[in-house]
Coordinates of C-alpha atoms in Angstrom, one line a residue:
X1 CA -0.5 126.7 112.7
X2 CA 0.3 124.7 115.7
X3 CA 1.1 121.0 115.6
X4 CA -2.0 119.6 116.5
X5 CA -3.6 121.7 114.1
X6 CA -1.6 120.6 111.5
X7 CA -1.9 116.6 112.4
X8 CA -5.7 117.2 112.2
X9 CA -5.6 118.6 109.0
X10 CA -3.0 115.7 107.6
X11 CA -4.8 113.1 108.9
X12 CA -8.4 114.7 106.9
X13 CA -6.8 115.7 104.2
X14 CA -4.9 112.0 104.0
X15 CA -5.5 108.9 106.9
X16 CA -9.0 109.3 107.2
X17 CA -11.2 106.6 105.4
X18 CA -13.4 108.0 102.7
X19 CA -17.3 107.4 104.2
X20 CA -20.3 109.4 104.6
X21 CA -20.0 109.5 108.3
X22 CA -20.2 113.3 110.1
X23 CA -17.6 112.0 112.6
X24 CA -14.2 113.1 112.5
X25 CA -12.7 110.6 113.8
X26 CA -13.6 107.5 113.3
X27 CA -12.4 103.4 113.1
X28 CA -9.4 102.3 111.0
X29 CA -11.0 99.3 109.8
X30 CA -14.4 98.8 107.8
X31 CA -17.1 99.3 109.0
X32 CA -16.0 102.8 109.3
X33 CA -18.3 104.4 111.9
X34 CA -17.7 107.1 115.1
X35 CA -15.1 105.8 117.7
X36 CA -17.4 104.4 120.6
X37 CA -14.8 103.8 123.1
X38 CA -13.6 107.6 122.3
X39 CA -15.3 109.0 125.7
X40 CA -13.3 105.9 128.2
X41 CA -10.3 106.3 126.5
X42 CA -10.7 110.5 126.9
X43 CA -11.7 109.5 130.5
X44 CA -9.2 107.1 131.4
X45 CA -5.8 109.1 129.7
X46 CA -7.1 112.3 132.0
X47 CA -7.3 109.9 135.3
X48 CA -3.9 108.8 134.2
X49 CA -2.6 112.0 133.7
X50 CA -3.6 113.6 136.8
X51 CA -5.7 115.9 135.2
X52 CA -9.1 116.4 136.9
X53 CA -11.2 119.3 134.7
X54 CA -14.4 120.5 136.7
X55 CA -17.6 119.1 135.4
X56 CA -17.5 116.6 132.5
X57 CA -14.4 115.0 131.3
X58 CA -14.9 113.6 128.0
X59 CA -13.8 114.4 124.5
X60 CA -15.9 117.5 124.6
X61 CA -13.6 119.0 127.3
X62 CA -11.1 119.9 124.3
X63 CA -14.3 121.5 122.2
X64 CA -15.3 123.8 125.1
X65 CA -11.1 124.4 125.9
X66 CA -11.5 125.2 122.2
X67 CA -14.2 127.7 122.0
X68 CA -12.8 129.2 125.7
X69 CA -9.3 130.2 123.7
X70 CA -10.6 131.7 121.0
X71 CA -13.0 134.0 123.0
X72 CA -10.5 134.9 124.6
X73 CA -8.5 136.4 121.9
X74 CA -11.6 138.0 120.7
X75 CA -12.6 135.8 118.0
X76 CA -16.7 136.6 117.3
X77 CA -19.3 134.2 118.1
X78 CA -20.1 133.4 115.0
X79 CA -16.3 132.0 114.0
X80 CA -16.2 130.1 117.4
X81 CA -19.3 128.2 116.1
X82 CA -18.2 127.7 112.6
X83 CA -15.1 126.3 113.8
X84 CA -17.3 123.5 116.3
X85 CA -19.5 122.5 113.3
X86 CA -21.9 124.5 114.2
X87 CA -25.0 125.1 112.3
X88 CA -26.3 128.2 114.4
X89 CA -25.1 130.5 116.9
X90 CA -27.3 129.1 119.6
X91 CA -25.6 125.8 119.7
X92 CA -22.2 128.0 120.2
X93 CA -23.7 129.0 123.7
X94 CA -23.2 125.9 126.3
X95 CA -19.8 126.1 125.2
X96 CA -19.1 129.5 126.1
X97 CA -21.2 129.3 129.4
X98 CA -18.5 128.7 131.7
X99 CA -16.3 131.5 130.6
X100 CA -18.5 134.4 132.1
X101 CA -15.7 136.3 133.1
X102 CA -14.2 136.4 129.5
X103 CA -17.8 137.3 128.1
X104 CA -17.9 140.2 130.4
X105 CA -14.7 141.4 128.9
X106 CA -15.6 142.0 125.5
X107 CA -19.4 142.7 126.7
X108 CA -20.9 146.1 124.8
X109 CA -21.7 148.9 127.4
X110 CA -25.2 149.1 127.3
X111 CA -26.7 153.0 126.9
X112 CA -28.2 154.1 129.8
X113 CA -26.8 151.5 131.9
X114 CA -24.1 153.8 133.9
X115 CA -26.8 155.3 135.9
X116 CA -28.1 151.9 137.3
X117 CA -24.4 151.4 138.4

């Protein structure tokens, strides 16, 4: 498993604070509740970086880089979405929107279709 990976899983399995909350990650002090600030900082450490992704550039950048990689190695749908917290395939799709080049590459040839082409 790669590092990150790893750190997630350490830090849910161990740091984070038992709540109710859905977020993952969330305040180190009571009240425990979803970072707010989470999207400036995101923002701000890209500017700093020099990185300029098309589009948005918030935490959700690393969800769709995410979802982009494992298409890309083939992994169905379905996974892709189970892995995002996703409750049904539909909500997998913005995510995958961008990489219409890698969809095309593990498209199904449709019957009939090689006449039209």
């Amino acid at each position: 498993m790669e590092p990150v990976g790893e750190a997630v899983l350490a830090y849910l399995r161990s740091g984070r604070p038992m709540t109710d909350a859905r977020e993952i990650f969330l305040r180190t002090r009571a009240p425990y509740r979803k970072l707010d600030k989470l999207y400036s900082v995101v923002r701000r450490r890209l500017r700093d970086a020099g990185v300029q992704p098309p589009g948005k550039c918030g935490p959700h950048i690393f969800r769709h880089a995410r979802a982009v990689e494992m298409l890309r190695v083939a992994v169905p749908r379905k996974v892709i979405g189970d892995v995002l917290g996703h409750r049904s395939t539909g909500s997998t799709a913005p995510y995958l929107k961008l990489a219409t080049e890698d969809l095309r590459a593990i498209a199904l040839d449709v019957p009939g279709m090689e006449v039209l082409a």
